[in-house]
mmCIF file of C-alpha atoms in Angstrom:
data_model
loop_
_atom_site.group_PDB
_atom_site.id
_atom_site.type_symbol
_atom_site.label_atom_id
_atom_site.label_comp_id
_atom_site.label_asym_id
_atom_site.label_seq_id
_atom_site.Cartn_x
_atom_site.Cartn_y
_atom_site.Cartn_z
ATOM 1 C CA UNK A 24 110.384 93.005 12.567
ATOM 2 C CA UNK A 25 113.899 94.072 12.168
ATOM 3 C CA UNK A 26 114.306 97.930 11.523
ATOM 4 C CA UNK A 27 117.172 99.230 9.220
ATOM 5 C CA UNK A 28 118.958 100.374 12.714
ATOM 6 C CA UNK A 29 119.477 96.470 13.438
ATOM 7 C CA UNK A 30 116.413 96.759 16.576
ATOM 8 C CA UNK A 31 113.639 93.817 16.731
ATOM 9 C CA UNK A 32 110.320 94.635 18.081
ATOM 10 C CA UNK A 33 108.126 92.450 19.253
ATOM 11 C CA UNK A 34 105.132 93.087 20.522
ATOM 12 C CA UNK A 35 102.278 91.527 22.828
ATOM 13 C CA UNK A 36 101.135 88.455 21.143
ATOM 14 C CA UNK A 37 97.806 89.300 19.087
ATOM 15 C CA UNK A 38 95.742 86.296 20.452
ATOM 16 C CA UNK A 39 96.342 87.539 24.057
ATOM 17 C CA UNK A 40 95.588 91.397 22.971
ATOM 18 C CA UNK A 41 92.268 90.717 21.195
ATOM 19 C CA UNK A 42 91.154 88.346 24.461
ATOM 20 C CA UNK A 43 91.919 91.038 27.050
ATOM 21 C CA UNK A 44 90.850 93.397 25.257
ATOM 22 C CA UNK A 45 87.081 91.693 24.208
ATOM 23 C CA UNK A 46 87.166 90.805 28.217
ATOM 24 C CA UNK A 47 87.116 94.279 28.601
ATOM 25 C CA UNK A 48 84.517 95.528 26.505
ATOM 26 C CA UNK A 49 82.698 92.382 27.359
ATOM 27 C CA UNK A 50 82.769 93.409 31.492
ATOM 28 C CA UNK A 51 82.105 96.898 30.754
ATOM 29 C CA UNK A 52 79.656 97.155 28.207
ATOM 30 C CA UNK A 53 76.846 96.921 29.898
ATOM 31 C CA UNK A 54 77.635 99.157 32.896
ATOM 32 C CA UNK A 55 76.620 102.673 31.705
ATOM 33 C CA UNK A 56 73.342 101.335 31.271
ATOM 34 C CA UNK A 57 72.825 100.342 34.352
ATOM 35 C CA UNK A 58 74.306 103.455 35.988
ATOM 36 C CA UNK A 59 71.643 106.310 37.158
ATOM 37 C CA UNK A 60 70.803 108.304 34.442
ATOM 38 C CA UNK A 61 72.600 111.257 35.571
ATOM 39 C CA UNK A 62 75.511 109.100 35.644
ATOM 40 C CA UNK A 63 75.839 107.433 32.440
ATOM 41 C CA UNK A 64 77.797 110.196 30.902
ATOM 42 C CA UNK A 65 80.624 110.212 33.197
ATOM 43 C CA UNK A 66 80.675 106.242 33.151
ATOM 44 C CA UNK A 67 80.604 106.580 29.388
ATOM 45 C CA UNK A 68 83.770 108.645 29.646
ATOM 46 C CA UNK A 69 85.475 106.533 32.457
ATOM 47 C CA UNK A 70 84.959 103.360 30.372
ATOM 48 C CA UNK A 71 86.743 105.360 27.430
ATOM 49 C CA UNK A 72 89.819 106.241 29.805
ATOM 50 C CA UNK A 73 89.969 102.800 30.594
ATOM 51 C CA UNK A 74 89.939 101.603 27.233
ATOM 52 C CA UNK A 75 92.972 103.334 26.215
ATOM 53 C CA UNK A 76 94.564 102.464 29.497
ATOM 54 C CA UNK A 77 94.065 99.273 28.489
ATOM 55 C CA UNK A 78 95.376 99.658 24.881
ATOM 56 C CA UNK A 79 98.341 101.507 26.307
ATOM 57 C CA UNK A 80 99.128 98.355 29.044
ATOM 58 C CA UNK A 81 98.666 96.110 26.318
ATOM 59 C CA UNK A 82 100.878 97.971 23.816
ATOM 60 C CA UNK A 83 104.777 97.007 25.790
ATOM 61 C CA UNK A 84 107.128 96.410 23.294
ATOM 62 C CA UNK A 85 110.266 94.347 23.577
ATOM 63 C CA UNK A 86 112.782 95.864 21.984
ATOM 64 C CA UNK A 87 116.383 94.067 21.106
ATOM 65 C CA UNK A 88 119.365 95.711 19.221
ATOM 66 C CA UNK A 89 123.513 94.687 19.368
ATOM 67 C CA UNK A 90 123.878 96.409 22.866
ATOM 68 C CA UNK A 91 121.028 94.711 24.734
ATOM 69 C CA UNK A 92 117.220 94.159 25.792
ATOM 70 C CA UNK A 93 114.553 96.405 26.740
ATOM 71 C CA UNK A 94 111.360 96.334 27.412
ATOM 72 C CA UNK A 95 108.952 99.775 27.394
ATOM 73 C CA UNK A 96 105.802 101.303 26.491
ATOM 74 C CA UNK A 97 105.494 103.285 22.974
ATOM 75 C CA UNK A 98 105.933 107.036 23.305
ATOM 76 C CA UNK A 99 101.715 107.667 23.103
ATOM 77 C CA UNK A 100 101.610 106.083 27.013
ATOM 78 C CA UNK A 101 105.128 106.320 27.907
ATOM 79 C CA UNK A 102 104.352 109.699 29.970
ATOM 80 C CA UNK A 103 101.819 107.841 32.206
ATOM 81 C CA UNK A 104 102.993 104.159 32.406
ATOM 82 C CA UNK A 105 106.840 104.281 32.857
ATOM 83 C CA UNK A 106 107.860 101.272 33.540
ATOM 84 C CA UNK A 107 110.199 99.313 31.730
ATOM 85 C CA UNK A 108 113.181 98.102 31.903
ATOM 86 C CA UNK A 109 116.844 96.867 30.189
ATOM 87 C CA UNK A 110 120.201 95.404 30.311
ATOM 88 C CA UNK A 111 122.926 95.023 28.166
ATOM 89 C CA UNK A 112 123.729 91.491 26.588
ATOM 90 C CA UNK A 113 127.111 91.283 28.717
ATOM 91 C CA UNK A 114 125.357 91.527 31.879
ATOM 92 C CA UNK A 115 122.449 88.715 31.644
ATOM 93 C CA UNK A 116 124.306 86.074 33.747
ATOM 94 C CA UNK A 117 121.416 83.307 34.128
ATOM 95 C CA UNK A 118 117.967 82.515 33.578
ATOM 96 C CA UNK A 119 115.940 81.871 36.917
ATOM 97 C CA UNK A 120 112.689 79.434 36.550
ATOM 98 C CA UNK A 121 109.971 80.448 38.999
ATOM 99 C CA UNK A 122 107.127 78.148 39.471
ATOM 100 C CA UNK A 123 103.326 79.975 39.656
ATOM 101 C CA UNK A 124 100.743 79.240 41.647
ATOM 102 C CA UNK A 125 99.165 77.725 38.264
ATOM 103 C CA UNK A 126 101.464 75.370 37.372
ATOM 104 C CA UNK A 127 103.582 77.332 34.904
ATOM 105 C CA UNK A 128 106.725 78.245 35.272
ATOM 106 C CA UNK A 129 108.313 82.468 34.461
ATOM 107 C CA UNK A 130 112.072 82.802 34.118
ATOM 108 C CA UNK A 131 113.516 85.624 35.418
ATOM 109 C CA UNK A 132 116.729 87.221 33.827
ATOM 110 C CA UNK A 133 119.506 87.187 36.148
ATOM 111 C CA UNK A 134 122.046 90.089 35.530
ATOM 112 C CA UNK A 135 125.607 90.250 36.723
ATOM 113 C CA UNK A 136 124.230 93.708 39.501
ATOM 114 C CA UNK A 137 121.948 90.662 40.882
ATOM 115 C CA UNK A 138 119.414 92.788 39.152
ATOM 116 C CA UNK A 139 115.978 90.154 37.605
ATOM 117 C CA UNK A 140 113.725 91.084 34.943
ATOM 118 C CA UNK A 141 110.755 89.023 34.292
ATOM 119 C CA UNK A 142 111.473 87.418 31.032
ATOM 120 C CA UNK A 143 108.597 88.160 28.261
ATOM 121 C CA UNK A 144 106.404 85.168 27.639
ATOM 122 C CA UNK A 145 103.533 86.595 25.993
ATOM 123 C CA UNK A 146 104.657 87.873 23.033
ATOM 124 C CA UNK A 147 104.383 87.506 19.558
ATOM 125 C CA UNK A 148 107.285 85.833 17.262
ATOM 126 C CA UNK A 149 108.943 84.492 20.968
ATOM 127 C CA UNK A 150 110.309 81.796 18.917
ATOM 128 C CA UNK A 151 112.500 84.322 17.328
ATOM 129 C CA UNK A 152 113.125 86.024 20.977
ATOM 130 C CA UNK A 153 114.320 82.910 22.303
ATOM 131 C CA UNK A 154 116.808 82.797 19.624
ATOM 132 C CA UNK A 155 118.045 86.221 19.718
ATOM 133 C CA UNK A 156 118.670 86.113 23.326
ATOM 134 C CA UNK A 157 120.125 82.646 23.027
ATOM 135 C CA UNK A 158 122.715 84.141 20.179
ATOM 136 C CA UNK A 159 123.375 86.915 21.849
ATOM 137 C CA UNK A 160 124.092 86.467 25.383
ATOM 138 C CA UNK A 161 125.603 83.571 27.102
ATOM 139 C CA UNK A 162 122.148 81.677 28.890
ATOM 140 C CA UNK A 163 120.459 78.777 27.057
ATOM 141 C CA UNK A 164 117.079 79.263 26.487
ATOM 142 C CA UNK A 165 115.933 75.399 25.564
ATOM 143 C CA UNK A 166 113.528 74.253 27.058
ATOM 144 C CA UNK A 167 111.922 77.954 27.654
ATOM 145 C CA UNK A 168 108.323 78.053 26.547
ATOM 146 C CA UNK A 169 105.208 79.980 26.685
ATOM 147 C CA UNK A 170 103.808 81.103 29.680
ATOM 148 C CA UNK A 171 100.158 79.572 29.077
ATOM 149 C CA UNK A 172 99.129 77.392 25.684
ATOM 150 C CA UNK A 173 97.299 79.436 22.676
ATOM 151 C CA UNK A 174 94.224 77.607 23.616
ATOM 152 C CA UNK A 175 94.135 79.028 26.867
ATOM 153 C CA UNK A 176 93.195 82.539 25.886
ATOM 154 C CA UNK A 177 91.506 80.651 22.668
ATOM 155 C CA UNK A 178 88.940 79.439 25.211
ATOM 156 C CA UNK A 179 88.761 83.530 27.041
ATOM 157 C CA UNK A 180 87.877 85.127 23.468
ATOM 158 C CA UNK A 181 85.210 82.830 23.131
ATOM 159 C CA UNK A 182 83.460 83.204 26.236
ATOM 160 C CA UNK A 183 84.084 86.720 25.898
ATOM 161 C CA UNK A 184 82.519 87.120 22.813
ATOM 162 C CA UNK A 185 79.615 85.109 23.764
ATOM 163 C CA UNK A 186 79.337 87.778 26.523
ATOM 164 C CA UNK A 187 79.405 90.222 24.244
ATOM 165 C CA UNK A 188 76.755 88.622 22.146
ATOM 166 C CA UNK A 189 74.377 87.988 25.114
ATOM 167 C CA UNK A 190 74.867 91.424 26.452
ATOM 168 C CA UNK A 191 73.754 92.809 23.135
ATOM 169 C CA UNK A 192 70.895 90.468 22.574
ATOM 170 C CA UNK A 193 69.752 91.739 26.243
ATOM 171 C CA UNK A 194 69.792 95.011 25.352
ATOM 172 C CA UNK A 195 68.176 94.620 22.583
ATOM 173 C CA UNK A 196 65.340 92.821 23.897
ATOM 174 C CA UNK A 197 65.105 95.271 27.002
ATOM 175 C CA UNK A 198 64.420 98.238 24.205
ATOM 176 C CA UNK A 199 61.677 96.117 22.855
ATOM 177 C CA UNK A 200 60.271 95.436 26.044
ATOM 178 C CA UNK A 201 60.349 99.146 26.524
ATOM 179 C CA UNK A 202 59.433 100.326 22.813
ATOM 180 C CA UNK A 203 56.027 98.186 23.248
ATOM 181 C CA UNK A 204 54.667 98.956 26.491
ATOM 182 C CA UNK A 205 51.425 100.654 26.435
ATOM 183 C CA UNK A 206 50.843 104.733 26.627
ATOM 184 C CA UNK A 207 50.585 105.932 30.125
ATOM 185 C CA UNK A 208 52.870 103.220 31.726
ATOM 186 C CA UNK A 209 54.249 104.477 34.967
ATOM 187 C CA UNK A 210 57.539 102.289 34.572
#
Protein backbone atom coordinates (compact mmCIF):
# COMPACT_ATOMS: atom_id res chain seq x y z
CA UNK A 1 0.00 0.00 0.00
CA UNK A 2 1.19 3.37 -0.94
CA UNK A 3 0.77 6.04 1.92
CA UNK A 4 -0.03 9.75 1.02
CA UNK A 5 3.88 10.43 1.97
CA UNK A 6 4.79 8.41 -1.36
CA UNK A 7 6.24 5.12 1.18
CA UNK A 8 5.17 1.36 0.12
CA UNK A 9 4.90 -1.17 2.77
CA UNK A 10 4.99 -4.45 2.32
CA UNK A 11 4.79 -6.81 4.64
CA UNK A 12 5.60 -10.65 5.32
CA UNK A 13 3.61 -12.58 2.89
CA UNK A 14 0.28 -13.86 4.72
CA UNK A 15 0.61 -17.56 3.57
CA UNK A 16 4.10 -17.75 5.21
CA UNK A 17 2.76 -15.79 8.53
CA UNK A 18 -0.30 -18.00 9.15
CA UNK A 19 2.15 -21.34 8.53
CA UNK A 20 4.79 -20.23 11.05
CA UNK A 21 2.69 -19.08 13.10
CA UNK A 22 0.09 -22.46 13.26
CA UNK A 23 3.73 -24.35 13.49
CA UNK A 24 4.02 -22.62 16.50
CA UNK A 25 0.98 -23.11 18.30
CA UNK A 26 0.96 -26.52 16.78
CA UNK A 27 4.69 -27.41 18.64
CA UNK A 28 3.70 -25.72 21.69
CA UNK A 29 0.33 -26.48 22.47
CA UNK A 30 0.60 -29.33 24.08
CA UNK A 31 3.62 -28.61 26.31
CA UNK A 32 2.08 -26.99 29.44
CA UNK A 33 0.24 -30.03 29.82
CA UNK A 34 2.78 -32.09 30.02
CA UNK A 35 4.88 -29.87 32.30
CA UNK A 36 4.72 -30.72 36.28
CA UNK A 37 1.90 -29.25 37.68
CA UNK A 38 3.69 -26.69 39.54
CA UNK A 39 5.06 -25.73 36.33
CA UNK A 40 2.35 -25.23 33.98
CA UNK A 41 1.82 -21.67 34.94
CA UNK A 42 5.13 -20.39 34.14
CA UNK A 43 5.15 -22.52 30.79
CA UNK A 44 1.74 -21.01 30.16
CA UNK A 45 3.36 -17.59 30.40
CA UNK A 46 6.65 -18.51 28.50
CA UNK A 47 4.58 -19.88 25.58
CA UNK A 48 2.72 -16.36 25.64
CA UNK A 49 6.21 -14.44 25.46
CA UNK A 50 7.01 -16.51 22.71
CA UNK A 51 3.99 -15.96 20.89
CA UNK A 52 4.41 -12.36 20.59
CA UNK A 53 8.07 -12.85 19.90
CA UNK A 54 6.97 -14.61 17.23
CA UNK A 55 4.32 -12.10 16.00
CA UNK A 56 6.90 -9.38 16.45
CA UNK A 57 9.72 -11.53 14.12
CA UNK A 58 7.09 -12.11 11.79
CA UNK A 59 5.82 -8.51 11.63
CA UNK A 60 9.32 -6.85 9.40
CA UNK A 61 8.14 -4.50 7.13
CA UNK A 62 9.80 -3.39 3.94
CA UNK A 63 9.48 -0.08 3.57
CA UNK A 64 10.31 1.95 0.08
CA UNK A 65 9.93 5.78 -0.49
CA UNK A 66 11.91 8.27 -3.34
CA UNK A 67 15.19 8.21 -1.21
CA UNK A 68 15.61 4.45 -0.75
CA UNK A 69 14.88 0.91 0.92
CA UNK A 70 14.52 -0.20 4.34
CA UNK A 71 13.71 -2.88 6.02
CA UNK A 72 12.60 -2.78 10.07
CA UNK A 73 10.38 -3.97 12.66
CA UNK A 74 7.07 -1.82 13.59
CA UNK A 75 7.54 0.46 16.58
CA UNK A 76 5.48 -2.28 19.13
CA UNK A 77 8.94 -4.67 18.84
CA UNK A 78 11.31 -2.23 17.53
CA UNK A 79 12.78 -1.70 21.25
CA UNK A 80 13.68 -5.44 21.50
CA UNK A 81 14.41 -6.67 17.91
CA UNK A 82 16.52 -3.88 16.23
CA UNK A 83 17.61 -5.03 13.39
CA UNK A 84 17.04 -3.69 10.15
CA UNK A 85 18.53 -2.19 7.72
CA UNK A 86 18.63 0.51 4.47
CA UNK A 87 20.24 2.17 1.63
CA UNK A 88 19.53 4.79 -0.57
CA UNK A 89 18.50 4.02 -4.30
CA UNK A 90 21.91 5.66 -5.60
CA UNK A 91 23.96 3.32 -3.75
CA UNK A 92 22.48 -0.32 -4.72
CA UNK A 93 25.21 -1.15 -7.31
CA UNK A 94 24.29 -4.99 -8.11
CA UNK A 95 22.27 -7.81 -7.21
CA UNK A 96 24.37 -10.90 -5.92
CA UNK A 97 22.62 -14.55 -6.45
CA UNK A 98 23.59 -16.93 -3.65
CA UNK A 99 22.77 -20.50 -4.06
CA UNK A 100 21.24 -22.41 -0.62
CA UNK A 101 21.88 -25.48 0.54
CA UNK A 102 18.16 -26.26 -0.80
CA UNK A 103 18.40 -25.50 -4.12
CA UNK A 104 17.11 -21.93 -4.14
CA UNK A 105 18.83 -19.21 -4.83
CA UNK A 106 18.78 -15.39 -2.29
CA UNK A 107 20.14 -12.26 -3.94
CA UNK A 108 21.92 -10.10 -1.97
CA UNK A 109 21.91 -6.23 -2.61
CA UNK A 110 25.22 -5.02 -3.43
CA UNK A 111 25.77 -1.29 -2.41
CA UNK A 112 28.42 1.03 -3.72
CA UNK A 113 30.27 0.89 0.54
CA UNK A 114 30.52 -3.01 -0.54
CA UNK A 115 27.83 -3.10 2.05
CA UNK A 116 24.94 -6.56 1.15
CA UNK A 117 21.55 -6.76 2.36
CA UNK A 118 19.66 -9.89 1.94
CA UNK A 119 17.07 -9.04 -0.57
CA UNK A 120 13.30 -9.77 0.77
CA UNK A 121 11.80 -12.83 -0.81
CA UNK A 122 9.04 -13.59 1.38
CA UNK A 123 6.87 -10.96 1.15
CA UNK A 124 3.64 -10.09 0.11
CA UNK A 125 2.89 -8.00 -3.29
CA UNK A 126 6.95 -8.85 -4.29
CA UNK A 127 5.74 -8.56 -7.72
CA UNK A 128 5.27 -4.95 -7.09
CA UNK A 129 8.81 -4.88 -5.06
CA UNK A 130 10.55 -6.19 -7.92
CA UNK A 131 9.25 -3.40 -9.90
CA UNK A 132 9.86 -0.62 -7.63
CA UNK A 133 13.37 -1.53 -7.12
CA UNK A 134 13.78 -2.25 -10.81
CA UNK A 135 12.36 1.56 -11.54
CA UNK A 136 14.13 2.97 -9.13
CA UNK A 137 17.62 1.97 -8.97
CA UNK A 138 19.85 0.87 -11.70
CA UNK A 139 19.94 -3.41 -11.14
CA UNK A 140 17.57 -5.61 -13.19
CA UNK A 141 15.55 -7.66 -11.27
CA UNK A 142 14.24 -10.31 -14.16
CA UNK A 143 14.52 -13.29 -13.56
CA UNK A 144 14.31 -12.68 -9.53
CA UNK A 145 11.72 -14.91 -7.96
CA UNK A 146 10.45 -16.24 -4.79
CA UNK A 147 12.50 -17.77 -2.41
CA UNK A 148 10.35 -21.12 -2.05
CA UNK A 149 6.87 -21.85 -4.21
CA UNK A 150 3.35 -20.99 -2.36
CA UNK A 151 2.84 -24.65 -2.14
CA UNK A 152 5.70 -25.13 -0.10
CA UNK A 153 4.38 -23.54 3.04
CA UNK A 154 0.76 -24.66 1.49
CA UNK A 155 1.91 -28.19 2.38
CA UNK A 156 3.44 -26.74 6.34
CA UNK A 157 -0.17 -25.21 7.21
CA UNK A 158 -1.64 -28.35 6.52
CA UNK A 159 0.36 -30.59 8.47
CA UNK A 160 0.31 -28.06 11.01
CA UNK A 161 -3.15 -27.88 11.34
CA UNK A 162 -3.57 -31.52 11.33
CA UNK A 163 -1.25 -31.27 14.38
CA UNK A 164 -3.28 -29.03 15.81
CA UNK A 165 -6.32 -31.13 15.26
CA UNK A 166 -4.71 -34.35 16.64
CA UNK A 167 -3.32 -32.58 19.60
CA UNK A 168 -6.80 -31.44 20.47
CA UNK A 169 -8.55 -34.66 19.78
CA UNK A 170 -5.78 -36.16 22.32
CA UNK A 171 -6.59 -34.00 24.81
CA UNK A 172 -9.78 -34.42 24.58
CA UNK A 173 -9.85 -38.01 24.80
CA UNK A 174 -7.19 -37.98 27.74
CA UNK A 175 -10.03 -35.83 29.85
CA UNK A 176 -12.44 -38.56 29.09
CA UNK A 177 -10.20 -41.16 30.01
CA UNK A 178 -9.76 -39.23 33.19
CA UNK A 179 -13.51 -37.91 33.69
CA UNK A 180 -14.61 -41.80 33.69
CA UNK A 181 -12.32 -43.58 35.81
CA UNK A 182 -13.82 -45.06 38.81
CA UNK A 183 -13.94 -43.31 42.54
CA UNK A 184 -10.93 -44.13 44.55
CA UNK A 185 -8.46 -44.50 41.56
CA UNK A 186 -4.95 -43.96 42.75
CA UNK A 187 -3.83 -42.56 39.21
Amino acid sequence: MVSSSGVERFALSPLIRTTLLSLYVALVLPLPLLAPQELRWWMVAALLFGLILVLGLLSEQVETDAAGIQVRYPAWIRWLLRRGWSMPWQDIRALVPVGTSQGGTVYYLKATDLRHQLLPQRIERFDRFLAVLSERSTVSTAGIGRLTPPWTYQVLLGLALLMVLAELAGAIAFSQHWINLPAGYPG
